[in-house]
mmCIF file of C-alpha atoms in Angstrom:
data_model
loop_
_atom_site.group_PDB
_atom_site.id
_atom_site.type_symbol
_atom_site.label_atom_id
_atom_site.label_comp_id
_atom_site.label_asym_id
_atom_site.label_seq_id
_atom_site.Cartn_x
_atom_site.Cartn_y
_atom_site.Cartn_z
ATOM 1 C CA UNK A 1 -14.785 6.623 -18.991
ATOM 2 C CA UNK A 2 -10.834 7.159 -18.972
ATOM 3 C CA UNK A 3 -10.521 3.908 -19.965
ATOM 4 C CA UNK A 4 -11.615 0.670 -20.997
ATOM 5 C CA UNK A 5 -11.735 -2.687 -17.840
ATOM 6 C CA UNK A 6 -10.444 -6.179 -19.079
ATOM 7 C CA UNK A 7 -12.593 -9.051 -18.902
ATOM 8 C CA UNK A 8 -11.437 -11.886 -17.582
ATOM 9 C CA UNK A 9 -11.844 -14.622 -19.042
ATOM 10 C CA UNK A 10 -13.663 -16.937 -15.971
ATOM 11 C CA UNK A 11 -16.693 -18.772 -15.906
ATOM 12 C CA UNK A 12 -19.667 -16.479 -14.315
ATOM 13 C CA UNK A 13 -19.733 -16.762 -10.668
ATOM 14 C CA UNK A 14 -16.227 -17.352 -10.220
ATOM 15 C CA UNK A 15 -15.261 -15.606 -6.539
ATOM 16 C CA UNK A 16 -12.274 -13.233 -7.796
ATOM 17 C CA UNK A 17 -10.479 -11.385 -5.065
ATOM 18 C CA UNK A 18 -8.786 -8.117 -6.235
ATOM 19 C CA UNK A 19 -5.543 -7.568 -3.824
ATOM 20 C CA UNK A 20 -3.595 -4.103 -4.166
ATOM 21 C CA UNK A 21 -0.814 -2.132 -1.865
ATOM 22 C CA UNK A 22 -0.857 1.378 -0.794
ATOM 23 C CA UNK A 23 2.558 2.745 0.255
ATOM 24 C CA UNK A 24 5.743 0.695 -0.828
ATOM 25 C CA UNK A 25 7.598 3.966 -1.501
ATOM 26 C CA UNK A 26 7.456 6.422 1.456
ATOM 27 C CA UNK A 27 9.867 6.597 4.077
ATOM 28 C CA UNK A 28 7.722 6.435 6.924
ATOM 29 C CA UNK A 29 4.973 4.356 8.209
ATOM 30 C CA UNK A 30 3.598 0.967 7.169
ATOM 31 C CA UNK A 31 2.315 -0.884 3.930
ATOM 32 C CA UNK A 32 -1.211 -1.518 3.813
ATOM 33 C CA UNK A 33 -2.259 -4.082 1.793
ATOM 34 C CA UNK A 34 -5.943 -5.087 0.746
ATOM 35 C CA UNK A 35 -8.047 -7.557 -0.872
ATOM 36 C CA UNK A 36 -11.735 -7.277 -2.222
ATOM 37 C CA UNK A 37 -14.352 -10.071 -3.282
ATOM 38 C CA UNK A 38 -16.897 -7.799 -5.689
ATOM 39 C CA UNK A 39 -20.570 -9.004 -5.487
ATOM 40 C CA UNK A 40 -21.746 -8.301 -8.905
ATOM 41 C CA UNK A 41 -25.277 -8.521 -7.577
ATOM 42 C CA UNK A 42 -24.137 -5.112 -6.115
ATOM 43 C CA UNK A 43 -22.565 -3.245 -8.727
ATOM 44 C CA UNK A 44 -20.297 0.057 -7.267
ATOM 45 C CA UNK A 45 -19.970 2.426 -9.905
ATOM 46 C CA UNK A 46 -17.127 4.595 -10.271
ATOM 47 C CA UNK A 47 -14.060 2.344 -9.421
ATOM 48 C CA UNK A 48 -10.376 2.967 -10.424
ATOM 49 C CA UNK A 49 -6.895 3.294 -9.587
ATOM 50 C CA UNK A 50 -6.794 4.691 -6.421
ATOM 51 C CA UNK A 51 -4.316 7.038 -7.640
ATOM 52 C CA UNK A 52 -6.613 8.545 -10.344
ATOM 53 C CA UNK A 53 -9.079 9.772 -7.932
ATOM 54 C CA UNK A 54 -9.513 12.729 -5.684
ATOM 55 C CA UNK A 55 -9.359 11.656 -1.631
ATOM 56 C CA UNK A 56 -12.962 13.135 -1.887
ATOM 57 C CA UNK A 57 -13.987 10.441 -4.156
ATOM 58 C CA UNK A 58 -12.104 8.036 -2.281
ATOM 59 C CA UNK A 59 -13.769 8.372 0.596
ATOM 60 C CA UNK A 60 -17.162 7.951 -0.797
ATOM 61 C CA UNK A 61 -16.227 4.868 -2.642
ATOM 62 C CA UNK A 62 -14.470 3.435 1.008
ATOM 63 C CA UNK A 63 -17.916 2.615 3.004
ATOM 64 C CA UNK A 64 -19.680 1.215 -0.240
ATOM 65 C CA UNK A 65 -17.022 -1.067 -1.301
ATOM 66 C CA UNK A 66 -17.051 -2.463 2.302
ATOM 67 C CA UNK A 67 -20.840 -2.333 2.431
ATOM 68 C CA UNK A 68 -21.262 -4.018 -0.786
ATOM 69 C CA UNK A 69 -18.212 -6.258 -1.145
ATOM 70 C CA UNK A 70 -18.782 -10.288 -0.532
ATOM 71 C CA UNK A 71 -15.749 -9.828 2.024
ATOM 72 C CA UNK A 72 -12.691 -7.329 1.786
ATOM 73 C CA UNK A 73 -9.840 -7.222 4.201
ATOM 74 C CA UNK A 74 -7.175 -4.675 5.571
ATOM 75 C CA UNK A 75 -3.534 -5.735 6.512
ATOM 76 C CA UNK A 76 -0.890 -3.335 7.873
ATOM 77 C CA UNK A 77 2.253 -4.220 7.835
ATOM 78 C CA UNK A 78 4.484 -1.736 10.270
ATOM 79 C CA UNK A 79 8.236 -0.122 9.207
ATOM 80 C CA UNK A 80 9.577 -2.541 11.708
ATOM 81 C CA UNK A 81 8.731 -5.592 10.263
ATOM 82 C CA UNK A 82 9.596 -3.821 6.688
ATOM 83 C CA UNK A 83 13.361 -3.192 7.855
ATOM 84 C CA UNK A 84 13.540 -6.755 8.848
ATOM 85 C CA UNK A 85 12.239 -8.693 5.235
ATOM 86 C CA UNK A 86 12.717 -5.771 3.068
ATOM 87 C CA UNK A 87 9.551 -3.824 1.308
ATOM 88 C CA UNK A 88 9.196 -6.318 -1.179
ATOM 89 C CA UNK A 89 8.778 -9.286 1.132
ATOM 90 C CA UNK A 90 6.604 -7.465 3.378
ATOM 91 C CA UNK A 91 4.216 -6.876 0.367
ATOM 92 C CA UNK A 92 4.227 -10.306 -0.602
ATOM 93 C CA UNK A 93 3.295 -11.294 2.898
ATOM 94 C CA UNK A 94 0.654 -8.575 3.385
ATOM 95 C CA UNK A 95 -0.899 -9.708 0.069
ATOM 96 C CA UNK A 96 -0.910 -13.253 1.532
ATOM 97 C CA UNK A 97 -1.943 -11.945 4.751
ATOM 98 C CA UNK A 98 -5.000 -10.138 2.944
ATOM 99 C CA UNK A 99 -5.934 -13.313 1.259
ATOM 100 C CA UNK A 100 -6.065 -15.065 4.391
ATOM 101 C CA UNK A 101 -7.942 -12.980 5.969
ATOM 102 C CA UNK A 102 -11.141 -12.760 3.410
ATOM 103 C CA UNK A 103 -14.470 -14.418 5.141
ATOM 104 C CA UNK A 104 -15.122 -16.292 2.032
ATOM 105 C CA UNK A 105 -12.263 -17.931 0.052
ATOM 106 C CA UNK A 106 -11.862 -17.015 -3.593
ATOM 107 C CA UNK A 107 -11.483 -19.182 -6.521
ATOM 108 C CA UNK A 108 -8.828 -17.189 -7.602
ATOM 109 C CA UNK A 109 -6.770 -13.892 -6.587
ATOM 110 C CA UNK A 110 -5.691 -11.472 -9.358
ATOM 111 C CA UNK A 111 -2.775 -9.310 -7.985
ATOM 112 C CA UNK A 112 -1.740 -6.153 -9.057
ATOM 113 C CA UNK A 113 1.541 -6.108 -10.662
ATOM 114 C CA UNK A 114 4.101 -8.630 -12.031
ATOM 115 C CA UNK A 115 5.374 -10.925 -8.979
ATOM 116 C CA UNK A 116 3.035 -13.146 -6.809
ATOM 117 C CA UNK A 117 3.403 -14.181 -3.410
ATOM 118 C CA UNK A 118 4.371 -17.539 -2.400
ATOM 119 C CA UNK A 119 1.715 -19.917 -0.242
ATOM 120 C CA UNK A 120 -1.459 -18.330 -1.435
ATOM 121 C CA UNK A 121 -4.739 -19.877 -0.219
ATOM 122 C CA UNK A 122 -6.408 -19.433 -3.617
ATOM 123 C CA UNK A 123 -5.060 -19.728 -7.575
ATOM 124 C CA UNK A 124 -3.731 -16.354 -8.790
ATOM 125 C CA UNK A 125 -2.750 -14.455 -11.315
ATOM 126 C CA UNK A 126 -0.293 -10.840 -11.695
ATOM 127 C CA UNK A 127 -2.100 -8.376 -13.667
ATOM 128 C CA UNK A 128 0.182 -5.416 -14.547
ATOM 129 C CA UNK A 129 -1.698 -2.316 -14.303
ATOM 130 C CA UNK A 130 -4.963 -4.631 -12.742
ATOM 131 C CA UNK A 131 -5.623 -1.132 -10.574
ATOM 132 C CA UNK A 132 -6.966 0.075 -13.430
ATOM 133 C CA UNK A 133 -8.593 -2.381 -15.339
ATOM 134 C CA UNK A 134 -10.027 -4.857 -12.752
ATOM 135 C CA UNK A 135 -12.858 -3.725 -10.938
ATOM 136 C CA UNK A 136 -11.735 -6.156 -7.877
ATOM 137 C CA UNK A 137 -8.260 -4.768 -7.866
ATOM 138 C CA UNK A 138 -9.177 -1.313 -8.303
ATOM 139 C CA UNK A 139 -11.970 -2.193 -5.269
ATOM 140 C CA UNK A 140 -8.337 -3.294 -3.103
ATOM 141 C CA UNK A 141 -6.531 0.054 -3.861
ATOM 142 C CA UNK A 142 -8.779 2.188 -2.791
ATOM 143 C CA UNK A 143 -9.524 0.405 0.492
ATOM 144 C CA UNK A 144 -5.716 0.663 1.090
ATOM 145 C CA UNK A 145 -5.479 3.747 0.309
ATOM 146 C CA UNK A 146 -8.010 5.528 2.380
ATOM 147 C CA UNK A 147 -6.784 2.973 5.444
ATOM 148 C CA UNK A 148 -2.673 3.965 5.082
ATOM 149 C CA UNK A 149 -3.872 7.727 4.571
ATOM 150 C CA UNK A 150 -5.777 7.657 7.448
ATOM 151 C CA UNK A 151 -3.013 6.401 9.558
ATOM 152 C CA UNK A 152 -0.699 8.607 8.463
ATOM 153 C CA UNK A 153 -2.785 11.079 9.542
ATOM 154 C CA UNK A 154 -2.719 9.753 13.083
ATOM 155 C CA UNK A 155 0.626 9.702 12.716
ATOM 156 C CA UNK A 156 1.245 13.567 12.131
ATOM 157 C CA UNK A 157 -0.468 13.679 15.597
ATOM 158 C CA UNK A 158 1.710 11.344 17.471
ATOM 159 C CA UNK A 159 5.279 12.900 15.898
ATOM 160 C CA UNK A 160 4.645 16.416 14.628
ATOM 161 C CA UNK A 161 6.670 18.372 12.560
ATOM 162 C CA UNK A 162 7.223 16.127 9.942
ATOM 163 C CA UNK A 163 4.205 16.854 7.826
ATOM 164 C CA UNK A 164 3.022 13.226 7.360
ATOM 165 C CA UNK A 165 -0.713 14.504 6.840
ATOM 166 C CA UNK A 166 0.238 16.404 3.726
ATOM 167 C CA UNK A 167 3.427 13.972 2.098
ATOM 168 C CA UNK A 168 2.157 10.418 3.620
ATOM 169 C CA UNK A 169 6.260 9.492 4.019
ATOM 170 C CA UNK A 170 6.631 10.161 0.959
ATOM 171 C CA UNK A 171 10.155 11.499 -0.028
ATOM 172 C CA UNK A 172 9.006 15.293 -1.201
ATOM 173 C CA UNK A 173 11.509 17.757 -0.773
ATOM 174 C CA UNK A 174 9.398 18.611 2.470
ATOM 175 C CA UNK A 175 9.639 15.385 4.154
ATOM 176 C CA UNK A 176 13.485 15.262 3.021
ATOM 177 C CA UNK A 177 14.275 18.514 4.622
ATOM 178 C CA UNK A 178 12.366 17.709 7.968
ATOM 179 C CA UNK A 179 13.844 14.276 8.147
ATOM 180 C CA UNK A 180 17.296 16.320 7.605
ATOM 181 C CA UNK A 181 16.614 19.137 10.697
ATOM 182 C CA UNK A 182 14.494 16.755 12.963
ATOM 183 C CA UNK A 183 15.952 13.325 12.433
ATOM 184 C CA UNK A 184 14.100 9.706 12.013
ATOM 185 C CA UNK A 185 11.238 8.724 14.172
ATOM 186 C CA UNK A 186 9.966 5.646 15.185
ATOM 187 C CA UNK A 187 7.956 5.171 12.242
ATOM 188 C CA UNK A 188 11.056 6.242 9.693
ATOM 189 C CA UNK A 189 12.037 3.303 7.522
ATOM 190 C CA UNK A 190 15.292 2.704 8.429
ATOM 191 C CA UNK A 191 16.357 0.154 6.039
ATOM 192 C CA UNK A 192 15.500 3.017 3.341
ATOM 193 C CA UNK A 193 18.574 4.620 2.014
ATOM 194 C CA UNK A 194 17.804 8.717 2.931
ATOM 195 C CA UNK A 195 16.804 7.547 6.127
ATOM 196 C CA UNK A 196 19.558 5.267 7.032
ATOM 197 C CA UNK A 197 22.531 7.683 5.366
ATOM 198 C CA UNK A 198 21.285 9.830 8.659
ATOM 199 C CA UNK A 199 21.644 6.908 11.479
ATOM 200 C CA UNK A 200 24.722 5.516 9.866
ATOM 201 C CA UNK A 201 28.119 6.993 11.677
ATOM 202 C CA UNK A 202 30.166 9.036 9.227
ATOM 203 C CA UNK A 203 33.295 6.963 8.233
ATOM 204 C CA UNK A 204 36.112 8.526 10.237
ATOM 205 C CA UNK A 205 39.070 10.071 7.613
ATOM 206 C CA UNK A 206 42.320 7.841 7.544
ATOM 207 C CA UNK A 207 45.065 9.295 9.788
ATOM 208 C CA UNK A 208 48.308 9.962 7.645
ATOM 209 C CA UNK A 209 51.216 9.416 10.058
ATOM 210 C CA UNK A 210 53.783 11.760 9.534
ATOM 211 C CA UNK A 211 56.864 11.255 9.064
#
């Protein structure tokens, strides 16, 4: 193994929901936020970051973790609704969002990262790094992950010539340079700064009277 998982520290049986994001940085296309209930009657082997696996393995590990989960749940949260909270607020509400919309209702929540969202149906806790040492968490990234990928690939369909297939809205030099020679779409972040500096008006120069 690449690494060691934590153990937390929880009476057996406790209902723990793992809730992870795909997405916060691109410039295009939504956050996807999800959250897992493991059934350890129904152990799935093989479960990590998201980021440390191949999309091959990814996608094998998708179906079983929603086959063999007690409940999991998918939220997308759309650019729009990003440029009007901001990313971080629309990742706190996705993670809520995700919560909420579990089947069964966990006795606690452990979120990856530092910061929890407010008005959470369920006790919780911020795990830095929980994507890769919580089986629950790890569980959440990878069903976000496959989910945002896959609509970014429906995405390359509906505005080619960006290359969202290949970058996902990331900011690569590719996406930069298409963004630059194409412009924003409708699914372009436009409360991110690369993206706004090209629907923002340049300033017009101060006239110097002369004299």
């Amino acid at each position: 193994m690449r690494r060691r998982r934590t153990v937390t520290d929880l009476p057996s049986g406790t209902l723990v929901a793992g809730v992870d994001e795909a997405g916060r940085g691109p410039l295009a296309g939504p956050v996807v936020v999800a959250a897992v209930i493991l059934d350890p009657a129904r152990v799935i082997r093989g479960l990590d970051d998201s980021k440390y696996l191949s999309e091959e393995r990814r996608n094998v590990l998708e179906p079983r973790i929603r086959e063999r989960a007690l409940a999991w749940s998918v939220i997308v949260v759309e650019a729009a609704e990003i440029d009007r909270i901001n990313i971080f607020q629309a990742t706190m509400q996705g993670m809520r969002r995700a919560l909420i919309g579990l089947a069964t209702l966990p006795q606690l929540a452990l979120v990856d990262g530092n910061r929890l969202p407010k008005q959470l149906p369920c006790p919780a806790r911020a795990v830095v790094g929980g994507d890769a040492s919580e089986p629950a968490i790890s569980a959440a990234s990878i069903l976000a992950k496959v989910a945002r990928d896959r609509l970014m690939l429906a995405m390359d369909t509906e505005h080619p010539g960006y290359g969202f297939a290949r970058h996902k809205g990331y900011p690569t030099p590719e996406h930069l340079e298409c963004l630059q020679r194409l412009g924003p779409c409708m699914q372009h972040r436009r409360s991110f700064a690369p993206v706004r500096a090209l629907l923002e008006p340049e300033p017009v120069p101060e006239q110097v009277a002369l004299l």
